[in-house]
Tab-separated table of C-alpha atoms in Angstrom:
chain	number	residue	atom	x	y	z
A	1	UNK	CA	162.884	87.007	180.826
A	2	UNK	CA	159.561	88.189	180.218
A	3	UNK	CA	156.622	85.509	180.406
A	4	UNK	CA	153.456	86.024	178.837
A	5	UNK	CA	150.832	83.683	180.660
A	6	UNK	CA	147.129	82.983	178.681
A	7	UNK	CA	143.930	81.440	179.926
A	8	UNK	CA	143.314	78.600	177.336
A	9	UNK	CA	139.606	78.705	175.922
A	10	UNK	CA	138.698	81.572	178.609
A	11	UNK	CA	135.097	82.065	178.467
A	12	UNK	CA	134.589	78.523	177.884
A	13	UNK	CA	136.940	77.507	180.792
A	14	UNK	CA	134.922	79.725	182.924
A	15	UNK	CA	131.991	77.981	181.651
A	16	UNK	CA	133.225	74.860	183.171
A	17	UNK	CA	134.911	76.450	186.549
A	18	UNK	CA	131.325	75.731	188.282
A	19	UNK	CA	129.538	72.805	185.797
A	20	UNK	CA	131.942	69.923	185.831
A	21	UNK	CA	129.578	68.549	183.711
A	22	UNK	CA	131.380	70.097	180.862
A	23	UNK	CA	134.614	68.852	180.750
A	24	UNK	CA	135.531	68.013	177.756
A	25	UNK	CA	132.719	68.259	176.234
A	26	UNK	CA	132.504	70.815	173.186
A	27	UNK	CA	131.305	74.467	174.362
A	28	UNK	CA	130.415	77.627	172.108
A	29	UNK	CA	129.794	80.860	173.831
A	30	UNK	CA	127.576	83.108	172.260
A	31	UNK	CA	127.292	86.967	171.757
A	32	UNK	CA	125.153	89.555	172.804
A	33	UNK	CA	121.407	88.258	172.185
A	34	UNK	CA	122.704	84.859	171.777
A	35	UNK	CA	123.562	85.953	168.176
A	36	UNK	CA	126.942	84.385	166.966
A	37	UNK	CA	129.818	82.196	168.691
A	38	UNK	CA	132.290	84.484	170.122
A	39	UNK	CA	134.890	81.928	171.815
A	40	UNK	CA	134.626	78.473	172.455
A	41	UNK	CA	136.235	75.024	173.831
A	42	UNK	CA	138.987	72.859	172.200
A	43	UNK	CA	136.495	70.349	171.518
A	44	UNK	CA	134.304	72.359	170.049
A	45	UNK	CA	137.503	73.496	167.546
A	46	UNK	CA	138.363	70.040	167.164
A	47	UNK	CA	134.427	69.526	165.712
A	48	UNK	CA	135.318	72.835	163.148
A	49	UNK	CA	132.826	75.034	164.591
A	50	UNK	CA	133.253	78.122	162.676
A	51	UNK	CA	134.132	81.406	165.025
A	52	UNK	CA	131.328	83.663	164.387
A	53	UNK	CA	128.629	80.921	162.821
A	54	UNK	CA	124.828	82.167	163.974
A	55	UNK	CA	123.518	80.450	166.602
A	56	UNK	CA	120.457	79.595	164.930
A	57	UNK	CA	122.307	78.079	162.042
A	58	UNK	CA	124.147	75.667	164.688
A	59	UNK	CA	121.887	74.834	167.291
A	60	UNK	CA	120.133	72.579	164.788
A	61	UNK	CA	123.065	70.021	165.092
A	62	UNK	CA	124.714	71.190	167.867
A	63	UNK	CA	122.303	68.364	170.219
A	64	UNK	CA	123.843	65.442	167.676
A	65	UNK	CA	127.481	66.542	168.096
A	66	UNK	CA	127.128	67.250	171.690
A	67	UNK	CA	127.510	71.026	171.608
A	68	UNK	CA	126.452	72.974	174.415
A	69	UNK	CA	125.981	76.789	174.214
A	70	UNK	CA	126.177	79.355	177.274
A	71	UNK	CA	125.117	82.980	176.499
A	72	UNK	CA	128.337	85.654	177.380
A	73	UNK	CA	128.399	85.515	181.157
A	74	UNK	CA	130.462	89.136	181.416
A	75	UNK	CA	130.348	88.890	185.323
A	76	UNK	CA	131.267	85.958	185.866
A	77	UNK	CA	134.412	86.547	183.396
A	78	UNK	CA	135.502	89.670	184.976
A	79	UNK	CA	135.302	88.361	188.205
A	80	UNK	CA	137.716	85.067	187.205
A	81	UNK	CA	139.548	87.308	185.217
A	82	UNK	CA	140.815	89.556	188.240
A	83	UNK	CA	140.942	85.719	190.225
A	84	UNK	CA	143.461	84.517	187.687
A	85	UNK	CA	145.646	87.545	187.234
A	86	UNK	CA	145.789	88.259	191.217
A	87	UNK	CA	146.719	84.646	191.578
A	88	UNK	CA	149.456	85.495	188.443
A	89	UNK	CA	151.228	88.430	190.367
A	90	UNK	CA	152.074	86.641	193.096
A	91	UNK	CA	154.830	85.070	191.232
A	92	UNK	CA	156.442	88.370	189.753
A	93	UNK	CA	157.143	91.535	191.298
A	94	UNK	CA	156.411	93.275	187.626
A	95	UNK	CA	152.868	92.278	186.187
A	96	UNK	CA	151.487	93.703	183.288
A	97	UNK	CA	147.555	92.833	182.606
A	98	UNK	CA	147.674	92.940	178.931
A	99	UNK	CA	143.819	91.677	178.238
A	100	UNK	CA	140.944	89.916	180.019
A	101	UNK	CA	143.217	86.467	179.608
A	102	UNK	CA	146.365	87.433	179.087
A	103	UNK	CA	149.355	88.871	181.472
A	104	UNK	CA	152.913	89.407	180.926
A	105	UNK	CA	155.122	88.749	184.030
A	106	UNK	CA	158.797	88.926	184.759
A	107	UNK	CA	160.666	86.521	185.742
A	108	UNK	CA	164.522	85.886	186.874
A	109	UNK	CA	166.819	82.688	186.489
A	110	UNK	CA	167.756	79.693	184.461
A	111	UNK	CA	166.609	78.256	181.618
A	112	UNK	CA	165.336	75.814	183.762
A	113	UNK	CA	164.748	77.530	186.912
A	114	UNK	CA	162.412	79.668	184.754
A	115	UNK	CA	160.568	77.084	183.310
A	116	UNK	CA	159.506	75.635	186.778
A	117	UNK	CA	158.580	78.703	188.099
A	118	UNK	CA	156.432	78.800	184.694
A	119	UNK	CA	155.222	75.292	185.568
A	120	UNK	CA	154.719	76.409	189.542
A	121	UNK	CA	152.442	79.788	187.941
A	122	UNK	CA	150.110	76.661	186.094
A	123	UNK	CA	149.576	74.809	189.138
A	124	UNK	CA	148.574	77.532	191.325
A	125	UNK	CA	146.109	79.165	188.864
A	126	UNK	CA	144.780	75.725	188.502
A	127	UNK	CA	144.271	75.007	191.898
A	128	UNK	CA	143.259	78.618	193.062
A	129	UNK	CA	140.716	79.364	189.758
A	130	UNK	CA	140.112	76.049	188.222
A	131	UNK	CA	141.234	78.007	184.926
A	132	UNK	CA	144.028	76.172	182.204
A	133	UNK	CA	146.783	78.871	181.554
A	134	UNK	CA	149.970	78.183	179.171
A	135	UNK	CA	153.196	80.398	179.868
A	136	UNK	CA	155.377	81.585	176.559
A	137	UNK	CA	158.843	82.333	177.950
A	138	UNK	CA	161.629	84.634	175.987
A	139	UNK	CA	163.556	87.663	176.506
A	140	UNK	CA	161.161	90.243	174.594
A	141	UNK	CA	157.034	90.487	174.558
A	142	UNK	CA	156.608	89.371	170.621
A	143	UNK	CA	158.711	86.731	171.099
A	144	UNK	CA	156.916	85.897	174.477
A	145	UNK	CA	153.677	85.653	171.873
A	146	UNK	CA	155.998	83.144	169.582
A	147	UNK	CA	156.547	81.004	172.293
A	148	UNK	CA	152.987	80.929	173.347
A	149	UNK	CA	152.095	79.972	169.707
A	150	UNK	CA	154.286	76.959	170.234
A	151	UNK	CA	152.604	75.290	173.006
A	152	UNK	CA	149.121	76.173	171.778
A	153	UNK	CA	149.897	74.264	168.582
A	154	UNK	CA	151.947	71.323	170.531
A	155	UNK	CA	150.759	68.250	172.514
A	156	UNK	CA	147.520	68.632	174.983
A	157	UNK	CA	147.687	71.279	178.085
A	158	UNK	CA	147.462	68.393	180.245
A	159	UNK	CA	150.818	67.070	179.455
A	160	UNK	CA	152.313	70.428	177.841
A	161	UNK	CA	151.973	74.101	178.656
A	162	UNK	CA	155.701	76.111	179.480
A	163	UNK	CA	157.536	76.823	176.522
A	164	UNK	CA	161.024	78.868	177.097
A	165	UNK	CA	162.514	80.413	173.353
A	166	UNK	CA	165.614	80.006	174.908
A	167	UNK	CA	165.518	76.302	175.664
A	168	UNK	CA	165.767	76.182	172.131
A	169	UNK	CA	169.568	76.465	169.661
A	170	UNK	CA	169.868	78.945	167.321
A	171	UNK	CA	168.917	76.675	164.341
A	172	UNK	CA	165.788	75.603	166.377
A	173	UNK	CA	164.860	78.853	166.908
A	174	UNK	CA	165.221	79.483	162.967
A	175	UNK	CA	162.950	76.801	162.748
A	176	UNK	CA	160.073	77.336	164.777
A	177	UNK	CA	160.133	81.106	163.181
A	178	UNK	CA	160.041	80.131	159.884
A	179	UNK	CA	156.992	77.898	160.541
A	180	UNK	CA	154.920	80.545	161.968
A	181	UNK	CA	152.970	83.070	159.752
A	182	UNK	CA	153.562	86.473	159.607
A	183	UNK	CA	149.944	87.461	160.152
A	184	UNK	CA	150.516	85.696	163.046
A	185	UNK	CA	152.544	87.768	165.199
A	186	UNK	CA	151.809	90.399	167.512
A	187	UNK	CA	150.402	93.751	165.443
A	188	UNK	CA	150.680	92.118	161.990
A	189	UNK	CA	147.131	92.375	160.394
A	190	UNK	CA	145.949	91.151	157.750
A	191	UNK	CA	145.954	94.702	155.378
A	192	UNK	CA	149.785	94.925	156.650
A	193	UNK	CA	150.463	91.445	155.994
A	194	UNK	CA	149.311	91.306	151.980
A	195	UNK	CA	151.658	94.569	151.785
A	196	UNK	CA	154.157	92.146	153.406
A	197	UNK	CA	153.468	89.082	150.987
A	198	UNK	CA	153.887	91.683	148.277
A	199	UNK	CA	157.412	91.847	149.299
A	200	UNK	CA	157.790	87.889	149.653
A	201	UNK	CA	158.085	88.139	153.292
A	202	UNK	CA	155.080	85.333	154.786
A	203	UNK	CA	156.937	84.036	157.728
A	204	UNK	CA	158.402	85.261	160.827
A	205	UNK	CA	162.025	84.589	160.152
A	206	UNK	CA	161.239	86.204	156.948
A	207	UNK	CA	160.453	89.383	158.838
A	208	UNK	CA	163.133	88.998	161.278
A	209	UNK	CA	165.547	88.689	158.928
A	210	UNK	CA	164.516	92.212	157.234
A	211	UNK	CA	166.312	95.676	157.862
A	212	UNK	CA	164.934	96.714	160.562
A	213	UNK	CA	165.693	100.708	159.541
A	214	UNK	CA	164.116	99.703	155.758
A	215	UNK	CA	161.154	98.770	157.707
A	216	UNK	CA	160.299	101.795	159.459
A	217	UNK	CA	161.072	103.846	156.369
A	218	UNK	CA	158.714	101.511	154.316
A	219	UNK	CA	155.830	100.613	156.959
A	220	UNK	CA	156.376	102.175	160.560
A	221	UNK	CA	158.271	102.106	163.840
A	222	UNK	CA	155.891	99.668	165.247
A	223	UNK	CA	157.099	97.155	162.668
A	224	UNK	CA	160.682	98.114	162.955
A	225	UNK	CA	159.906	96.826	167.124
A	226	UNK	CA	158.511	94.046	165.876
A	227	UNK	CA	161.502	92.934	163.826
A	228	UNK	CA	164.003	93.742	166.318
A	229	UNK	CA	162.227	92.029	169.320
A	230	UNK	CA	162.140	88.913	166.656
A	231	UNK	CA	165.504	89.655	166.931
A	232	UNK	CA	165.922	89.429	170.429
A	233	UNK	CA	165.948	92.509	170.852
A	234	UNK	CA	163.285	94.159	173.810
A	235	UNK	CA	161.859	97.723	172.389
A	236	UNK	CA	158.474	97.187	173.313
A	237	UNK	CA	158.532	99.229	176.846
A	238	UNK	CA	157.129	97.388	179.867
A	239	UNK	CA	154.323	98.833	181.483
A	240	UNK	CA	155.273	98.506	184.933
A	241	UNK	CA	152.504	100.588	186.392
A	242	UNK	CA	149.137	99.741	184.860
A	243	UNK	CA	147.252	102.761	183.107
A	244	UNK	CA	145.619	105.091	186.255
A	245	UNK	CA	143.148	106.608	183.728
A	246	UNK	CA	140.984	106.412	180.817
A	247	UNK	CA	140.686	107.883	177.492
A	248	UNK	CA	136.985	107.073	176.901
A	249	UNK	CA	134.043	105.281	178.709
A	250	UNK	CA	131.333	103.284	176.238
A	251	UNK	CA	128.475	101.616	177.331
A	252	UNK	CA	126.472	99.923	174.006
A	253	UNK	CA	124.370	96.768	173.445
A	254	UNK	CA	122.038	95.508	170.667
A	255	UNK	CA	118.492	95.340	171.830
A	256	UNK	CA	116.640	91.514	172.114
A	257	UNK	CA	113.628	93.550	170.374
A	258	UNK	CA	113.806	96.934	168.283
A	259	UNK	CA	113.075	100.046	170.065
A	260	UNK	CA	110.741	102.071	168.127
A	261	UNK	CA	109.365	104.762	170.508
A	262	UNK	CA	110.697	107.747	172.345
A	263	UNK	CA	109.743	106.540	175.789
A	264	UNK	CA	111.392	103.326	175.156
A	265	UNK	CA	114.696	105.007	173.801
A	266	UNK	CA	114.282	107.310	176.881
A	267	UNK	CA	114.410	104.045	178.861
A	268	UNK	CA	117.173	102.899	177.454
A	269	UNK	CA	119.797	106.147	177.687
A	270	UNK	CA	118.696	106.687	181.285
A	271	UNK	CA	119.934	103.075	182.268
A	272	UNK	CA	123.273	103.314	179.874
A	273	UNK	CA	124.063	106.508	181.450
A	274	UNK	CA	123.303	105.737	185.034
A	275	UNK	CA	126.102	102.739	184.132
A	276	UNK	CA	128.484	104.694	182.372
A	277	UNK	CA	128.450	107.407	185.461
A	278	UNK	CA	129.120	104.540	187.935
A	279	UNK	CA	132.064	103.209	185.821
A	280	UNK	CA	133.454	106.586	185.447
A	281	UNK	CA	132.622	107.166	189.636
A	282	UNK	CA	134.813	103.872	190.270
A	283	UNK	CA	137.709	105.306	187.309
A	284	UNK	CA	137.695	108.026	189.871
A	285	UNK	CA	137.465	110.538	186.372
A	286	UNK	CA	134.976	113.366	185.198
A	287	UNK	CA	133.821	113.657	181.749
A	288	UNK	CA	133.263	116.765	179.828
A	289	UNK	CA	131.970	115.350	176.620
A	290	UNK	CA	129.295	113.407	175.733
A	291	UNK	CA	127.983	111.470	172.668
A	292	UNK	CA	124.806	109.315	172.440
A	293	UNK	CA	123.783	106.775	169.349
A	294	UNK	CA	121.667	104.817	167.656
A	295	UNK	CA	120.848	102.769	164.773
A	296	UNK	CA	118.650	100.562	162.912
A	297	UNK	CA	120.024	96.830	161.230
A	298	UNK	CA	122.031	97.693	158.291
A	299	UNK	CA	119.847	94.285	156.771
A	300	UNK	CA	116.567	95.551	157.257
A	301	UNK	CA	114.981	96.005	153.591
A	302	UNK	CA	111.983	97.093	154.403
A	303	UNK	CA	112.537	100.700	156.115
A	304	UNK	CA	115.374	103.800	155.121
A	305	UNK	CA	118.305	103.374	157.817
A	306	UNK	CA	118.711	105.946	160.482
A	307	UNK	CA	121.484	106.532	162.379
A	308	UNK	CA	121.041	109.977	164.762
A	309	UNK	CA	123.620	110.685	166.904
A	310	UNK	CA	124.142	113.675	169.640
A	311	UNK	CA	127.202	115.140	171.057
A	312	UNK	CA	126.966	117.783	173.737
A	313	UNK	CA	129.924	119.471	175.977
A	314	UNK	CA	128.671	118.850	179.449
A	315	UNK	CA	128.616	122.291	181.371
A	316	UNK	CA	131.884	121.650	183.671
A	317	UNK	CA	133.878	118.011	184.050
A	318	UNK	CA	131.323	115.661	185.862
A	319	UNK	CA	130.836	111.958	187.389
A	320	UNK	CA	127.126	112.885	188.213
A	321	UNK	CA	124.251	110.488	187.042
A	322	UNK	CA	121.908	112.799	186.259
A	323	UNK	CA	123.639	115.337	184.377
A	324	UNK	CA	124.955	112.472	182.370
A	325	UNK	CA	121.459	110.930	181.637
A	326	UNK	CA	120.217	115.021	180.921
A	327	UNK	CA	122.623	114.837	178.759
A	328	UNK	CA	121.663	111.821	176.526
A	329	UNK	CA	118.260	112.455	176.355
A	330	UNK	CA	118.287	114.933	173.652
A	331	UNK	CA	119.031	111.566	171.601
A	332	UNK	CA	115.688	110.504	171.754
A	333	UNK	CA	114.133	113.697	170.292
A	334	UNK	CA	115.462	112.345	167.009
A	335	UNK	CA	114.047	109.387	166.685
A	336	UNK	CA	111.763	108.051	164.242
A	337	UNK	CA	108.560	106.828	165.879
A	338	UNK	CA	108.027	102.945	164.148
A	339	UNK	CA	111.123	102.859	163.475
A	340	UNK	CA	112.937	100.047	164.081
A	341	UNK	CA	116.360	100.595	166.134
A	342	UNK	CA	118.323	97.683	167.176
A	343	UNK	CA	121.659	99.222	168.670
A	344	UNK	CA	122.153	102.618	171.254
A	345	UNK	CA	125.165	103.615	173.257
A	346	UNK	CA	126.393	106.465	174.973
A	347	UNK	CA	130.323	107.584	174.848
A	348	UNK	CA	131.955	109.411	177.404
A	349	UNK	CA	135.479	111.640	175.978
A	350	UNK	CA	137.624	114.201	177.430
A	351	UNK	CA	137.901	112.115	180.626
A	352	UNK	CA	140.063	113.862	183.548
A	353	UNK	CA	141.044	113.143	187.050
A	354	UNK	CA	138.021	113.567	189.585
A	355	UNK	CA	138.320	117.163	191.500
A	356	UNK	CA	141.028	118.001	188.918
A	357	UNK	CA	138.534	122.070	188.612
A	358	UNK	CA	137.089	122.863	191.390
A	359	UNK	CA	133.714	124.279	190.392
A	360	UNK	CA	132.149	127.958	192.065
A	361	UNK	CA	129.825	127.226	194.243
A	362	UNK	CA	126.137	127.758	192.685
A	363	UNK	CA	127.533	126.897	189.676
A	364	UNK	CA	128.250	123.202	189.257
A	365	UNK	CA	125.498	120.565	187.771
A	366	UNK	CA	121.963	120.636	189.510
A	367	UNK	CA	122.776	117.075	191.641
A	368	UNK	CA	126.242	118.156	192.397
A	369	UNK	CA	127.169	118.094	196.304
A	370	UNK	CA	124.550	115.789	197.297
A	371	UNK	CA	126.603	112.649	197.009
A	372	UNK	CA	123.612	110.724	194.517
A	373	UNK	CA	125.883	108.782	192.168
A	374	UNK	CA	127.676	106.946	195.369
A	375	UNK	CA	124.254	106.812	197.028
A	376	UNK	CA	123.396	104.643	193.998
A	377	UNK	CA	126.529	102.891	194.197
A	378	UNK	CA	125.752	101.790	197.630
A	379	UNK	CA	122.131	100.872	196.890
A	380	UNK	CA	123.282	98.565	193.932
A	381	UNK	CA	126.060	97.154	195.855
A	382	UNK	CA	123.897	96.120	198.146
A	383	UNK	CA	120.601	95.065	196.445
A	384	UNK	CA	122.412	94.223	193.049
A	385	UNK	CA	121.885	95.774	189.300
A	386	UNK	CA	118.517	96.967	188.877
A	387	UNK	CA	117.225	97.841	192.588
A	388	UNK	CA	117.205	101.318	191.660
A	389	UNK	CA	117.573	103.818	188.940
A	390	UNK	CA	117.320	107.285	187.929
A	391	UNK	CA	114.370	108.773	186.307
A	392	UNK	CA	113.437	106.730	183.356
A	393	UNK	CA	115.928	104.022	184.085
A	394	UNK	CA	113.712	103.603	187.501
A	395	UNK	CA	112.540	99.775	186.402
A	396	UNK	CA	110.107	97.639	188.666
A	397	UNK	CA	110.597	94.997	186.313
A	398	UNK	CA	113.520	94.297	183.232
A	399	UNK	CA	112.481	96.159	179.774
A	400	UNK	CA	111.225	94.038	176.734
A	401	UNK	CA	114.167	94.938	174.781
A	402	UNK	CA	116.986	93.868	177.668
A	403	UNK	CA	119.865	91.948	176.202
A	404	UNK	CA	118.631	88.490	175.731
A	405	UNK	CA	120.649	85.649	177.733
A	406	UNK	CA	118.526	82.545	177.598
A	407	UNK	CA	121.526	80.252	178.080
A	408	UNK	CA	123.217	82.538	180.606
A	409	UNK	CA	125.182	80.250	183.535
A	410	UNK	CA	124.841	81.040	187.328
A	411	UNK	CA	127.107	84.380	188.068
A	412	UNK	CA	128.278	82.332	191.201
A	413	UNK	CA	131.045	84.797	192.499
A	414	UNK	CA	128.822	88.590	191.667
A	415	UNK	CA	125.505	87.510	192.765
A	416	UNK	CA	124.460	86.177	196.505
A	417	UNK	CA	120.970	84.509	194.900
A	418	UNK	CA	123.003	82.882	192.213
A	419	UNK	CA	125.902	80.754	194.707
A	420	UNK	CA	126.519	77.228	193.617
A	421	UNK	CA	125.081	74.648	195.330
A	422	UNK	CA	127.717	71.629	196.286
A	423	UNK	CA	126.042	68.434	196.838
A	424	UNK	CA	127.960	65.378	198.320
């Protein structure tokens, strides 16, 4: 059987790991710049908060209905995240970490025996994390999903939270498919599923009960898997070993206040790049190809957008801060002075192994050999994000236009300073 175990309300539940005070009470988590409600609470669901309202449109009410609002706390996330999924594995001896709150496990036995092991993977999350996670329990990953829809929709987590297809009969099983959507399964979007409703199929039993060789011919192969594995049928491969490398690295963020000088925008590609190298350092990968951005709010009525954009082929495959932040600096030669840009990134492509090409001697990037990108690893490790940078991204104090968090929650398990205090 394959189990597919979700954190309920993630962010929000992470909210609450370290402020008790939240239980249930209703909690909205905000985007970057404490723009728009990304995730939130039960409660908060159960008020009809709409996903992606403005934050200044709610927080007018939010006080009467009890709403509270944390900006995105991505440490403190990532941190659980790895928490909850170590915790997971212990239970399987194949683990597949399919998203920041979701992991499909295997698992052998019963009906029953299968469901208390699914039961046994609750408690210990629980008590180990202090995160909710509900286990969908069937014999292929989309159906896996199906069951997981089940006990999201059934009675509360408290009382609730396993749910094994195959506890179900045949006619049951019928049942619970033909109440579920078919925009609602795995890979069904919503373009595919009005080309789907043209052909009066809307539910899930409608799909399953399809050709599954007509729907390749007609859509794709990924929707002939689907069908099958409604079917019962596994063709989704397991990914037994978890993906060694990437395809791309992106670091990007909308600024708190518009950049609209060259210095600034210097500042800013300096510090995305001295990130992006020390992400692609830990990957253990090179890059070869780089591509730096920027634009201005598509909204803005009062200036012409501009969008300039860079791409350069770095001189051999490299992990090396500054020939990464060399690299994106030719963005800010195209700027607009006054202008007023609210978004940059930098994208790193053609990603390969670390020492894959040996380089001549002589011949490799000016800092290469002297070991400065894991000297800055070890500085920030140490001191923590912002004790050091290169060049322009050298800050005594945070930029103006830093991502604004004003709501942001302690990062109690990434940051010494920020430890939660327990008072008896």
């Amino acid at each position: 059987m394959i189990a597919l175990v979700d954190c309920a309300s993630f962010y929000a539940s992470c909210e609450r790991v370290f402020d008790p005070r939240l239980e249930d009470r209703p909690v909205v988590v905000l985007s970057n710049n404490d723009g728009c409600v990304v995730a939130m609470s039960q409660e908060a669901k159960v008020l009809g908060v709409p996903m992606g309202i403005p934050w200044f449109k709610l927080e007018p009410v939010a006080a009467t209905q009890g709403i509270v609002a944390r900006s995105s706390n991505y440490e403190l996330y990532g941190s659980l995240s790895a928490r909850v999924m170590e915790v997971i594995g212990r239970h399987a001896a194949w683990q597949e970490v399919y998203s920041i709150d979701e992991s499909f496990i295997s698992l052998r036995g019963t009906v029953e025996e299968v469901i208390q092991a699914g039961r046994r993977i609750r408690e210990d999350v629980a008590r180990c994390t202090g995160i909710p996670v509900r286990v969908g329990i069937a014999p292929t990953k989309t159906l896996a999903k199906v069951a997981l829809l089940g006990v999201k929709r059934s009675a509360p987590l408290s009382r609730v939270g396993v749910c094994h297809f195959g506890a179900y009969s045949p006619t049951q099983r019928d049942t619970i498919l033909a109440s579920i959507p078919v925009t609602d399964l795995w890979g069904v979007a919503g373009r595919l599923g009005r080309r789907l409703a043209n052909l009066n199929i809307h539910t899930a039993a409608d799909l399953a009960a399809q050709d599954p060789g007509q729907m390749r011919r007609r859509f794709s192969v990924v929707l002939e898997r689907t069908v099958r594995e409604l079917r019962g049928t596994p063709c989704i491969p397991l990914e037994e070993e978890p993906r060694q490398y990437k395809d791309q690295l992106i670091y990007s963020r909308s600024f708190s206040e518009p950049v609209t000088t060259t210095p600034a925008m210097r500042q800013v590609l300096s510090i995305y790049a001295q990130q992006l190298a020390s992400r692609l350092r830990n990957a253990g990968q090179e890059a070869r190809v780089l591509t730096a951005w920027a634009s201005t709010s598509p909204f803005a009525t009062d200036q012409e957008p501009h969008s300039p954009q860079i791409s350069a082929v770095l001189p051999v495959p490299t992990a090396e801060p500054v020939t990464i932040a060399r690299g994106s600096l030719g963005l800010a030669e195209l700027i607009r002075p006054g202008t007023r840009y609210v978004r940059a990134g930098v994208v790193l492509t053609d990603l390969r192994p670390a020492g894959q090409a040996e380089t001549l001697p002589g011949l490799g990037p000016p800092g290469e050999g002297r070991n400065l990108g894991p000297t800055l690893d070890a500085v920030v490790a140490r001191f923590g994000v912002g004790s050091v940078g290169l060049g322009y991204g050298g800050l005594g104090t945070p930029p103006s236009w830093q991502m604004r968090r004003a709501m942001l929650s302690p990062r109690a398990t990434t940051h010494w300073d920020e430890l939660v205090t327990v008072r008896l």
